[in-house]
Amino acid sequence: MTLSQSPPLPQPFVHRLHTQWAAEEVSALCRAINRLDEATVSLRVNPLKPVAPKAGWRPVAWCDGGYCLTARPDFTADPLFHAGCYYVQEAASMAVAVAYEAMETKPALLLDLCAAPGGKSTLWRSLMPSGALLVANEPVHNRAMILRENVQKWGHPDVLVTASLPENFGALYGLFDAVAADVPCSGEGMFRKDPDARSLWSEENAARCVQRQREIVRQAWQCLREGGYLVYSTCTFNPAENEENVRWICRELGAEVIRLDTNRFPSILNQDGMLHFLPHRTVGEGFFLALIRKTASQNTLRLRRTEKTTAVPHGWIKEEKDFVGIRQTDGTICGLRTALLPHSTAIRAAVRTIATGVEVAQPKGHKLQPAHALALSTLLNKDNFPKAELTREESLRYLSRQSLTLSPSLPRGFVVATYENHPIGFLNNLGTRANNLYPTEWRIRKTII
C-alpha cells in the first residue's frame, strides 16, 4: 500500500500528539509514520539453536541476538524458521530485555499474561535461566494454539502454555515473581506497519482500551508477590493507556515505578523512567514500556500437593533423571522438570493448560510415537534417534507434509529429519518409504518456488 492509498492519520490523534510533545517531535513522528516503505523487518536469533548473522543484518542495540534486516525475505521458504532458529519480532518490543536487566532479583516464575503470538514469551524464555518457569498465557483459543506452536518451536522445556482469562490467575496468590502484561491497546504504534489500523482508530475505542487494560491488570494483580515486578507495555502513543495507567496501577493497586536507564540508548524517549519507542528515533514501530514493582502486601499460595506422574520413554530425552512425565487427557506424555512439579500442579489446577513442559510421546495404537515438539526441544536425546540430513528442497517437501524416500542405509523406525543439522521433525522409516510425521496443522500450504 502506498501513502496515497493509505488512510490519512486521524486528526484527533495528531491533535493529541501536539499536547504530548513539542511540535518538531510530532512533525518528525508523523512523517516517519507516513513513510510506509520504511517499516522495518527484524528477527531474534534463538540462543539454543544459533545461526550465523547474514550480510546486512544490523544488531538491535537493546537486545542481544536481535537484528534488523534490509529487506523481508520469504521466511516460510526457510527451513531454519520452522526449526525455531529465529523468531520474526518487532524490534521495539524486544526492549523487554531492558526491563529484565533492571530487575534487582531475577524472576524464578514469570507469567506472560497476554502472550500470543509468542515474540515476547520466547524472549523472556531466552532471558531467564534454565530451571526458572515461564507461563505463557493467551485467553483466545486460536491465538493460544499459535502461541503453543511458537513456544514449542523455540524448544525450551521449562514453559507452560495456558489459555485462561486474567481473572483466573488471581487465585494463585503471590505465586509469580514477575508478570508481563502487553495489554491490548488502540494500536497507534502500528499505523505505519499496518495502515488499516488508522481507519479502526477512534477516541472512543482508545477510552475503552484504558478500562480494559486496567481490568486486566487488576484481575491478575493478586498472583504477583509483594516486591514482584509488573512489566507493562503497549504499542500505542496514548498517555491515557500508558503513563496514566501506570500511575493508576501505582495509586490504586499499590506499586512504584522502577526507572529504566537508557543512557546506552539515547535515541529512546525516556520520560520519568518510562520508555517510548518512536519510529523517527529508533528502529521498529511505536512501543511503550514501564517497569513497576508491587509494594502492596500479598498473601502467598501454599503449595500443598503434586499431581500423579508417569515415566517418560527411556532414552528419549537428555537429563532424564531431572524430569518426570505428566500424562495429558489425550494420553500424550509430557516431560516436566521435577523441581517445577509443585508450581505446575497449582497452575494447572487453576487455569486451562494446553502445553506442559515438552510433549515427548503420543499414543499410536498400543505403542508410543515421539511427539513433534520433542524433535524441536533441547531435551531431545539425539543419540537415541538416527538422523536424516535433508536438502532445502527435501526439507520444504517435508514441511509441506509430502512423502520422502530416505537413504537405504538408515534403519527402520523413527528418524529425526534435520536441515543444516537443526532438527525439523520426525519420520517413520518403513524401508521402501517413510511416513511424514510433521503436524498437519503446521504444514506449509503455499507453493514455494
Short mmCIF file of C-alpha atoms in Angstrom, two decimals:
data_model
loop_
_atom_site.label_atom_id
_atom_site.label_comp_id
_atom_site.label_asym_id
_atom_site.label_seq_id
_atom_site.Cartn_x
_atom_site.Cartn_y
_atom_site.Cartn_z
CA MET A 1 0.00 0.00 0.00
CA THR A 2 1.40 3.41 -0.95
CA LEU A 3 0.95 6.58 1.06
CA SER A 4 -1.60 7.90 -1.43
CA GLN A 5 -3.71 4.76 -0.93
CA SER A 6 -3.47 4.59 2.87
CA PRO A 7 -5.99 6.34 5.14
CA PRO A 8 -4.73 9.70 6.46
CA LEU A 9 -3.71 9.99 10.09
CA PRO A 10 -6.81 10.76 12.21
CA GLN A 11 -6.87 14.45 13.06
CA PRO A 12 -7.85 13.93 16.73
CA PHE A 13 -4.82 11.65 17.01
CA VAL A 14 -2.49 14.29 15.56
CA HIS A 15 -4.04 16.98 17.76
CA ARG A 16 -3.48 14.89 20.88
CA LEU A 17 0.18 14.30 19.94
CA HIS A 18 0.67 18.07 20.00
CA THR A 19 -0.48 18.09 23.64
CA GLN A 20 2.14 15.46 24.49
CA TRP A 21 5.31 16.59 22.72
CA ALA A 22 6.89 19.59 21.04
CA ALA A 23 5.78 20.45 17.52
CA GLU A 24 9.09 19.36 15.95
CA GLU A 25 8.85 15.95 17.64
CA VAL A 26 5.28 15.47 16.45
CA SER A 27 6.11 16.53 12.88
CA ALA A 28 9.03 14.11 12.73
CA LEU A 29 6.89 11.31 14.17
CA CYS A 30 4.06 11.86 11.68
CA ARG A 31 6.48 11.95 8.76
CA ALA A 32 8.00 8.65 9.90
CA ILE A 33 4.58 7.02 10.29
CA ASN A 34 3.66 8.05 6.75
CA ARG A 35 6.83 6.57 5.24
CA LEU A 36 5.26 3.15 4.77
CA ASP A 37 8.22 1.82 2.80
CA GLU A 38 10.48 2.34 5.83
CA ALA A 39 8.69 -0.12 8.11
CA THR A 40 11.43 -2.37 9.43
CA VAL A 41 11.75 -6.15 9.39
CA SER A 42 13.51 -7.65 12.38
CA LEU A 43 14.17 -11.01 13.95
CA ARG A 44 15.75 -12.51 17.04
CA VAL A 45 18.09 -15.49 16.93
CA ASN A 46 17.41 -18.41 19.26
CA PRO A 47 20.47 -18.83 21.52
CA LEU A 48 19.54 -22.51 21.93
CA LYS A 49 19.79 -23.04 18.15
CA PRO A 50 22.23 -20.37 16.98
CA VAL A 51 22.64 -19.42 13.35
CA ALA A 52 25.22 -17.00 11.99
CA PRO A 53 24.02 -13.48 11.12
CA LYS A 54 23.80 -12.85 7.39
CA ALA A 55 25.19 -9.94 5.42
CA GLY A 56 23.15 -6.80 6.00
CA TRP A 57 21.77 -7.82 9.40
CA ARG A 58 22.11 -4.85 11.78
CA PRO A 59 22.09 -5.56 15.55
CA VAL A 60 19.23 -4.21 17.66
CA ALA A 61 21.04 -2.15 20.30
CA TRP A 62 18.88 -3.09 23.30
CA CYS A 63 18.57 -6.83 22.72
CA ASP A 64 21.33 -9.39 22.25
CA GLY A 65 20.53 -11.59 19.27
CA GLY A 66 18.10 -9.10 17.74
CA TYR A 67 18.69 -7.93 14.16
CA CYS A 68 17.10 -5.57 11.64
CA LEU A 69 17.05 -6.74 8.03
CA THR A 70 17.42 -4.66 4.89
CA ALA A 71 14.52 -6.48 3.18
CA ARG A 72 11.85 -9.02 4.10
CA PRO A 73 12.79 -12.50 2.88
CA ASP A 74 10.31 -15.31 2.37
CA PHE A 75 10.53 -16.76 5.88
CA THR A 76 8.12 -19.57 5.00
CA ALA A 77 10.67 -20.86 2.49
CA ASP A 78 13.43 -21.09 5.11
CA PRO A 79 13.53 -24.43 6.99
CA LEU A 80 15.51 -22.76 9.79
CA PHE A 81 12.47 -20.58 10.52
CA HIS A 82 10.35 -23.70 11.05
CA ALA A 83 13.13 -25.25 13.16
CA GLY A 84 12.82 -22.37 15.62
CA CYS A 85 16.30 -21.00 14.95
CA TYR A 86 14.91 -17.45 14.99
CA TYR A 87 11.68 -15.59 15.62
CA VAL A 88 10.43 -12.69 13.49
CA GLN A 89 9.74 -9.99 16.07
CA GLU A 90 9.20 -6.24 16.02
CA ALA A 91 12.45 -4.58 17.11
CA ALA A 92 10.97 -2.16 19.64
CA SER A 93 9.15 -4.93 21.51
CA MET A 94 12.50 -6.62 22.15
CA ALA A 95 13.03 -3.86 24.72
CA VAL A 96 11.52 -6.05 27.44
CA ALA A 97 15.17 -7.16 27.73
CA VAL A 98 15.86 -3.70 29.20
CA ALA A 99 13.19 -4.29 31.86
CA TYR A 100 14.60 -7.72 32.70
CA GLU A 101 18.08 -6.27 33.11
CA ALA A 102 16.69 -3.66 35.55
CA MET A 103 15.15 -6.26 37.89
CA GLU A 104 17.29 -6.49 41.02
CA THR A 105 16.12 -10.05 41.67
CA LYS A 106 15.62 -12.13 38.53
CA PRO A 107 12.27 -13.96 38.46
CA ALA A 108 12.13 -17.72 39.04
CA LEU A 109 8.44 -17.75 37.99
CA LEU A 110 7.21 -15.33 35.33
CA LEU A 111 3.72 -15.03 33.84
CA ASP A 112 3.37 -13.56 30.35
CA LEU A 113 -0.28 -12.65 30.64
CA CYS A 114 -1.18 -11.61 27.07
CA ALA A 115 1.42 -13.64 25.22
CA ALA A 116 0.25 -14.51 21.68
CA PRO A 117 1.74 -14.87 19.17
CA GLY A 118 4.83 -15.51 21.28
CA GLY A 119 7.56 -12.99 20.45
CA LYS A 120 7.96 -11.68 23.98
CA SER A 121 7.41 -15.12 25.52
CA THR A 122 10.28 -16.64 23.57
CA LEU A 123 12.42 -13.64 24.53
CA TRP A 124 11.51 -13.99 28.21
CA ARG A 125 12.41 -17.66 28.00
CA SER A 126 15.80 -16.81 26.49
CA LEU A 127 16.49 -14.23 29.20
CA MET A 128 15.52 -16.48 32.12
CA PRO A 129 17.93 -19.14 33.38
CA SER A 130 17.26 -22.83 32.91
CA GLY A 131 15.15 -24.13 35.80
CA ALA A 132 13.07 -20.94 36.03
CA LEU A 133 9.46 -21.38 34.90
CA LEU A 134 7.73 -19.28 32.25
CA VAL A 135 3.93 -19.39 31.97
CA ALA A 136 2.81 -18.05 28.58
CA ASN A 137 -0.92 -17.29 28.52
CA GLU A 138 -3.41 -16.35 25.82
CA PRO A 139 -7.17 -16.46 26.54
CA VAL A 140 -8.33 -16.62 22.90
CA HIS A 141 -8.19 -20.27 21.75
CA ASN A 142 -6.98 -19.78 18.15
CA ARG A 143 -4.28 -17.37 19.27
CA ALA A 144 -3.34 -19.70 22.12
CA MET A 145 -2.67 -22.50 19.63
CA ILE A 146 -0.35 -20.20 17.64
CA LEU A 147 1.41 -19.31 20.90
CA ARG A 148 1.81 -23.01 21.71
CA GLU A 149 3.31 -23.69 18.27
CA ASN A 150 5.84 -20.87 18.56
CA VAL A 151 6.86 -21.83 22.09
CA GLN A 152 7.35 -25.45 21.02
CA LYS A 153 9.48 -24.37 18.06
CA TRP A 154 11.65 -22.30 20.41
CA GLY A 155 12.44 -25.55 22.19
CA HIS A 156 12.98 -24.71 25.87
CA PRO A 157 11.50 -27.29 28.27
CA ASP A 158 10.65 -25.00 31.22
CA VAL A 159 7.41 -23.50 29.88
CA LEU A 160 3.69 -23.93 30.49
CA VAL A 161 1.29 -22.58 27.86
CA THR A 162 -2.11 -21.66 29.24
CA ALA A 163 -5.34 -20.39 27.72
CA SER A 164 -7.18 -18.61 30.51
CA LEU A 165 -8.75 -15.27 31.41
CA PRO A 166 -6.65 -12.98 33.62
CA GLU A 167 -9.18 -13.27 36.46
CA ASN A 168 -8.42 -16.98 36.87
CA PHE A 169 -4.80 -16.25 37.77
CA GLY A 170 -5.94 -14.19 40.76
CA ALA A 171 -6.41 -17.43 42.75
CA LEU A 172 -2.64 -18.11 42.53
CA TYR A 173 -1.91 -15.75 45.43
CA GLY A 174 1.59 -14.30 45.23
CA LEU A 175 2.92 -17.19 43.15
CA PHE A 176 4.73 -15.18 40.47
CA ASP A 177 7.89 -13.12 40.82
CA ALA A 178 7.03 -11.15 37.69
CA VAL A 179 4.03 -10.61 35.43
CA ALA A 180 4.41 -9.24 31.91
CA ALA A 181 1.28 -7.52 30.59
CA ASP A 182 1.49 -6.47 26.95
CA VAL A 183 -2.09 -5.31 27.08
CA PRO A 184 -4.49 -4.90 24.11
CA CYS A 185 -4.40 -1.26 23.06
CA SER A 186 -5.53 1.26 20.45
CA GLY A 187 -2.58 0.31 18.23
CA GLU A 188 -1.29 3.75 17.28
CA GLY A 189 2.25 2.39 17.15
CA MET A 190 1.23 0.14 14.24
CA PHE A 191 -0.04 2.96 11.98
CA ARG A 192 3.00 2.60 9.69
CA LYS A 193 3.29 -1.19 9.66
CA ASP A 194 -0.49 -1.70 9.36
CA PRO A 195 -2.06 1.38 7.71
CA ASP A 196 -5.53 -0.15 8.05
CA ALA A 197 -5.20 0.40 11.81
CA ARG A 198 -5.75 4.09 11.13
CA SER A 199 -9.31 3.53 9.97
CA LEU A 200 -10.04 1.40 13.05
CA TRP A 201 -8.80 4.07 15.47
CA SER A 202 -11.19 6.30 17.40
CA GLU A 203 -11.10 8.26 20.62
CA GLU A 204 -13.96 6.11 21.91
CA ASN A 205 -12.04 2.90 21.23
CA ALA A 206 -8.95 4.28 22.96
CA ALA A 207 -11.07 5.12 26.03
CA ARG A 208 -12.45 1.57 26.08
CA CYS A 209 -8.90 0.24 25.88
CA VAL A 210 -7.94 2.19 29.01
CA GLN A 211 -10.67 0.49 31.05
CA ARG A 212 -9.90 -2.92 29.61
CA GLN A 213 -6.18 -2.55 30.39
CA ARG A 214 -6.89 -1.59 34.00
CA GLU A 215 -9.25 -4.51 34.41
CA ILE A 216 -6.70 -7.00 33.04
CA VAL A 217 -4.02 -5.81 35.48
CA ARG A 218 -6.43 -5.61 38.41
CA GLN A 219 -7.74 -9.14 37.84
CA ALA A 220 -4.28 -10.69 37.80
CA TRP A 221 -2.73 -8.47 40.48
CA GLN A 222 -3.10 -10.96 43.36
CA CYS A 223 -0.94 -13.58 41.62
CA LEU A 224 2.07 -11.24 41.79
CA ARG A 225 4.05 -11.48 45.04
CA GLU A 226 4.88 -8.46 47.16
CA GLY A 227 8.07 -6.97 45.75
CA GLY A 228 7.45 -8.67 42.42
CA TYR A 229 7.62 -6.88 39.07
CA LEU A 230 4.95 -5.92 36.56
CA VAL A 231 6.27 -5.24 33.05
CA TYR A 232 3.58 -3.09 31.46
CA SER A 233 3.69 -2.43 27.72
CA THR A 234 1.54 -1.27 24.80
CA CYS A 235 2.02 -0.48 21.11
CA THR A 236 0.37 2.92 21.37
CA PHE A 237 1.47 6.51 21.99
CA ASN A 238 -1.64 7.39 24.02
CA PRO A 239 -0.69 8.67 27.52
CA ALA A 240 -4.06 7.56 28.90
CA GLU A 241 -3.15 3.96 28.04
CA ASN A 242 0.47 4.41 29.06
CA GLU A 243 1.69 6.84 31.75
CA GLU A 244 -1.76 7.49 33.22
CA ASN A 245 -2.45 3.77 33.55
CA VAL A 246 0.93 3.26 35.22
CA ARG A 247 0.09 5.98 37.73
CA TRP A 248 -3.33 4.38 38.30
CA ILE A 249 -1.69 0.99 39.00
CA CYS A 250 0.71 2.57 41.49
CA ARG A 251 -2.01 4.58 43.23
CA GLU A 252 -4.89 2.11 43.28
CA LEU A 253 -3.14 -1.27 43.49
CA GLY A 254 -0.01 -0.38 45.44
CA ALA A 255 3.18 -0.16 43.40
CA GLU A 256 6.11 2.03 42.42
CA VAL A 257 7.79 2.77 39.10
CA ILE A 258 11.31 1.45 38.65
CA ARG A 259 13.06 3.97 36.46
CA LEU A 260 14.64 2.39 33.41
CA ASP A 261 18.10 3.61 32.45
CA THR A 262 18.57 4.32 28.75
CA ASN A 263 21.93 6.12 28.82
CA ARG A 264 23.27 3.45 26.44
CA PHE A 265 20.32 4.04 24.09
CA PRO A 266 19.91 7.83 23.80
CA SER A 267 17.52 7.52 20.85
CA ILE A 268 14.80 6.11 23.13
CA LEU A 269 12.49 8.77 24.57
CA ASN A 270 12.73 8.32 28.35
CA GLN A 271 10.02 10.09 30.36
CA ASP A 272 10.40 9.63 34.12
CA GLY A 273 11.95 6.21 33.61
CA MET A 274 9.16 5.02 31.26
CA LEU A 275 10.15 4.40 27.67
CA HIS A 276 8.62 5.49 24.36
CA PHE A 277 9.94 3.97 21.14
CA LEU A 278 9.15 6.36 18.32
CA PRO A 279 9.82 5.31 14.69
CA HIS A 280 11.63 8.54 13.82
CA ARG A 281 14.04 7.99 16.72
CA THR A 282 14.58 4.23 16.86
CA VAL A 283 14.32 1.19 14.60
CA GLY A 284 10.95 -0.51 14.73
CA GLU A 285 7.45 0.75 15.36
CA GLY A 286 5.76 2.52 18.27
CA PHE A 287 6.08 0.90 21.70
CA PHE A 288 5.71 1.90 25.37
CA LEU A 289 7.39 0.12 28.28
CA ALA A 290 7.31 0.59 32.06
CA LEU A 291 8.69 -1.50 34.93
CA ILE A 292 6.61 -1.45 38.10
CA ARG A 293 7.34 -3.04 41.49
CA LYS A 294 4.48 -4.20 43.71
CA THR A 295 4.55 -2.62 47.18
CA ALA A 296 1.15 -3.81 48.44
CA SER A 297 1.14 -6.70 50.89
CA GLN A 298 0.11 -10.03 49.42
CA ASN A 299 -0.86 -13.45 50.77
CA THR A 300 1.09 -16.30 49.22
CA LEU A 301 -0.21 -19.59 47.94
CA ARG A 302 0.88 -22.69 49.86
CA LEU A 303 1.95 -25.45 47.51
CA ARG A 304 0.39 -28.49 49.15
CA ARG A 305 0.32 -31.29 46.63
CA THR A 306 1.67 -32.55 43.34
CA GLU A 307 -0.15 -34.44 40.63
CA LYS A 308 0.34 -38.03 39.59
CA THR A 309 3.35 -38.62 37.36
CA THR A 310 4.45 -41.31 34.95
CA ALA A 311 7.69 -42.35 33.28
CA VAL A 312 8.93 -40.86 30.03
CA PRO A 313 10.17 -43.34 27.39
CA HIS A 314 13.65 -44.34 28.43
CA GLY A 315 16.44 -42.75 26.42
CA TRP A 316 14.27 -40.28 24.51
CA ILE A 317 15.30 -37.16 26.49
CA LYS A 318 18.50 -35.80 27.93
CA GLU A 319 18.80 -35.13 31.68
CA GLU A 320 16.22 -37.89 32.15
CA LYS A 321 16.81 -38.14 35.91
CA ASP A 322 15.76 -34.48 36.36
CA PHE A 323 12.37 -34.86 34.62
CA VAL A 324 9.05 -36.57 35.30
CA GLY A 325 6.25 -37.46 32.94
CA ILE A 326 2.83 -35.79 33.03
CA ARG A 327 0.11 -37.61 31.10
CA GLN A 328 -2.43 -35.39 29.35
CA THR A 329 -6.07 -36.36 28.83
CA ASP A 330 -5.33 -37.48 25.25
CA GLY A 331 -2.59 -39.78 26.50
CA THR A 332 0.34 -37.58 25.46
CA ILE A 333 3.28 -37.84 27.86
CA CYS A 334 4.97 -34.52 28.64
CA GLY A 335 8.38 -34.11 30.23
CA LEU A 336 8.49 -31.61 33.11
CA ARG A 337 11.44 -30.69 35.31
CA THR A 338 10.81 -32.40 38.65
CA ALA A 339 11.66 -29.27 40.65
CA LEU A 340 8.82 -27.40 38.89
CA LEU A 341 6.16 -30.01 39.64
CA PRO A 342 4.62 -28.28 42.72
CA HIS A 343 4.24 -24.99 40.84
CA SER A 344 2.93 -26.72 37.73
CA THR A 345 0.35 -28.60 39.79
CA ALA A 346 -1.00 -25.38 41.33
CA ILE A 347 -1.14 -23.59 37.97
CA ARG A 348 -2.76 -26.49 36.12
CA ALA A 349 -5.42 -26.72 38.85
CA ALA A 350 -6.28 -23.02 38.50
CA VAL A 351 -6.13 -22.33 34.77
CA ARG A 352 -6.58 -24.19 31.48
CA THR A 353 -3.18 -25.50 30.41
CA ILE A 354 -2.56 -26.60 26.81
CA ALA A 355 1.16 -27.42 26.99
CA THR A 356 3.20 -28.63 29.96
CA GLY A 357 6.96 -28.71 29.58
CA VAL A 358 7.81 -30.70 26.45
CA GLU A 359 5.50 -33.14 24.70
CA VAL A 360 7.64 -36.27 24.49
CA ALA A 361 5.43 -39.13 23.30
CA GLN A 362 1.96 -39.69 21.87
CA PRO A 363 -0.03 -42.95 21.85
CA LYS A 364 -0.22 -44.71 18.49
CA GLY A 365 -2.31 -47.84 18.96
CA HIS A 366 -0.59 -49.84 21.68
CA LYS A 367 2.75 -48.10 21.13
CA LEU A 368 4.22 -44.67 21.69
CA GLN A 369 5.32 -42.34 18.92
CA PRO A 370 7.70 -39.41 19.53
CA ALA A 371 5.85 -36.09 19.66
CA HIS A 372 6.82 -33.43 17.16
CA ALA A 373 7.66 -30.99 19.99
CA LEU A 374 10.38 -33.38 21.15
CA ALA A 375 12.24 -33.03 17.84
CA LEU A 376 12.36 -29.24 18.31
CA SER A 377 13.26 -29.35 22.00
CA THR A 378 16.67 -29.04 23.57
CA LEU A 379 15.67 -32.11 25.59
CA LEU A 380 15.85 -34.38 22.54
CA ASN A 381 18.41 -37.12 23.01
CA LYS A 382 19.85 -37.10 19.50
CA ASP A 383 21.87 -40.23 20.22
CA ASN A 384 18.67 -42.24 20.51
CA PHE A 385 17.35 -41.48 17.02
CA PRO A 386 19.03 -41.89 13.61
CA LYS A 387 19.41 -38.63 11.69
CA ALA A 388 18.35 -37.88 8.12
CA GLU A 389 20.01 -34.67 6.93
CA LEU A 390 17.74 -33.15 4.25
CA THR A 391 18.46 -30.69 1.49
CA ARG A 392 16.48 -27.45 1.36
CA GLU A 393 14.18 -28.90 -1.31
CA GLU A 394 13.63 -32.07 0.72
CA SER A 395 13.07 -30.03 3.88
CA LEU A 396 10.37 -27.93 2.20
CA ARG A 397 8.71 -31.10 0.94
CA TYR A 398 8.80 -32.47 4.46
CA LEU A 399 7.40 -29.22 5.91
CA SER A 400 4.61 -29.36 3.32
CA ARG A 401 3.89 -32.86 4.61
CA GLN A 402 4.78 -34.55 1.33
CA SER A 403 6.27 -38.04 1.12
CA LEU A 404 10.02 -38.67 1.19
CA THR A 405 12.25 -41.62 0.42
CA LEU A 406 15.21 -41.94 2.75
CA SER A 407 18.63 -43.43 2.24
CA PRO A 408 18.59 -47.25 2.34
CA SER A 409 21.41 -47.06 4.88
CA LEU A 410 19.06 -45.65 7.51
CA PRO A 411 17.50 -48.21 9.87
CA ARG A 412 13.75 -48.68 10.08
CA GLY A 413 11.87 -46.84 12.79
CA PHE A 414 11.71 -43.24 13.97
CA VAL A 415 14.22 -40.90 12.36
CA VAL A 416 14.94 -37.22 13.09
CA ALA A 417 14.81 -35.04 9.96
CA THR A 418 17.37 -32.23 10.11
CA TYR A 419 18.32 -29.24 7.99
CA GLU A 420 21.80 -27.77 8.46
CA ASN A 421 21.99 -30.04 11.49
CA HIS A 422 18.90 -28.47 13.13
CA PRO A 423 16.00 -30.90 13.76
CA ILE A 424 12.76 -30.06 11.98
CA GLY A 425 10.69 -33.15 12.89
CA PHE A 426 10.29 -36.92 12.83
CA LEU A 427 9.82 -39.51 10.10
CA ASN A 428 8.86 -43.14 10.49
CA ASN A 429 11.16 -45.02 8.14
CA LEU A 430 9.42 -48.12 6.75
CA GLY A 431 12.24 -49.07 4.38
CA THR A 432 10.58 -48.62 0.98
CA ARG A 433 9.06 -45.33 2.08
CA ALA A 434 8.89 -43.02 5.11
CA ASN A 435 5.79 -41.73 6.85
CA ASN A 436 5.91 -37.98 7.29
CA LEU A 437 5.03 -37.17 10.92
CA TYR A 438 5.02 -33.38 10.59
CA PRO A 439 1.86 -31.93 12.24
CA THR A 440 -0.91 -31.48 9.69
CA GLU A 441 -1.99 -28.15 11.17
CA TRP A 442 1.57 -26.75 10.87
CA ARG A 443 2.25 -27.74 7.27
CA ILE A 444 3.26 -25.22 4.61
CA ARG A 445 0.21 -24.64 2.45
CA LYS A 446 1.54 -22.26 -0.18
CA THR A 447 3.57 -23.21 -3.24
CA ILE A 448 7.24 -22.29 -2.89
CA ILE A 449 9.35 -21.78 -5.99
#
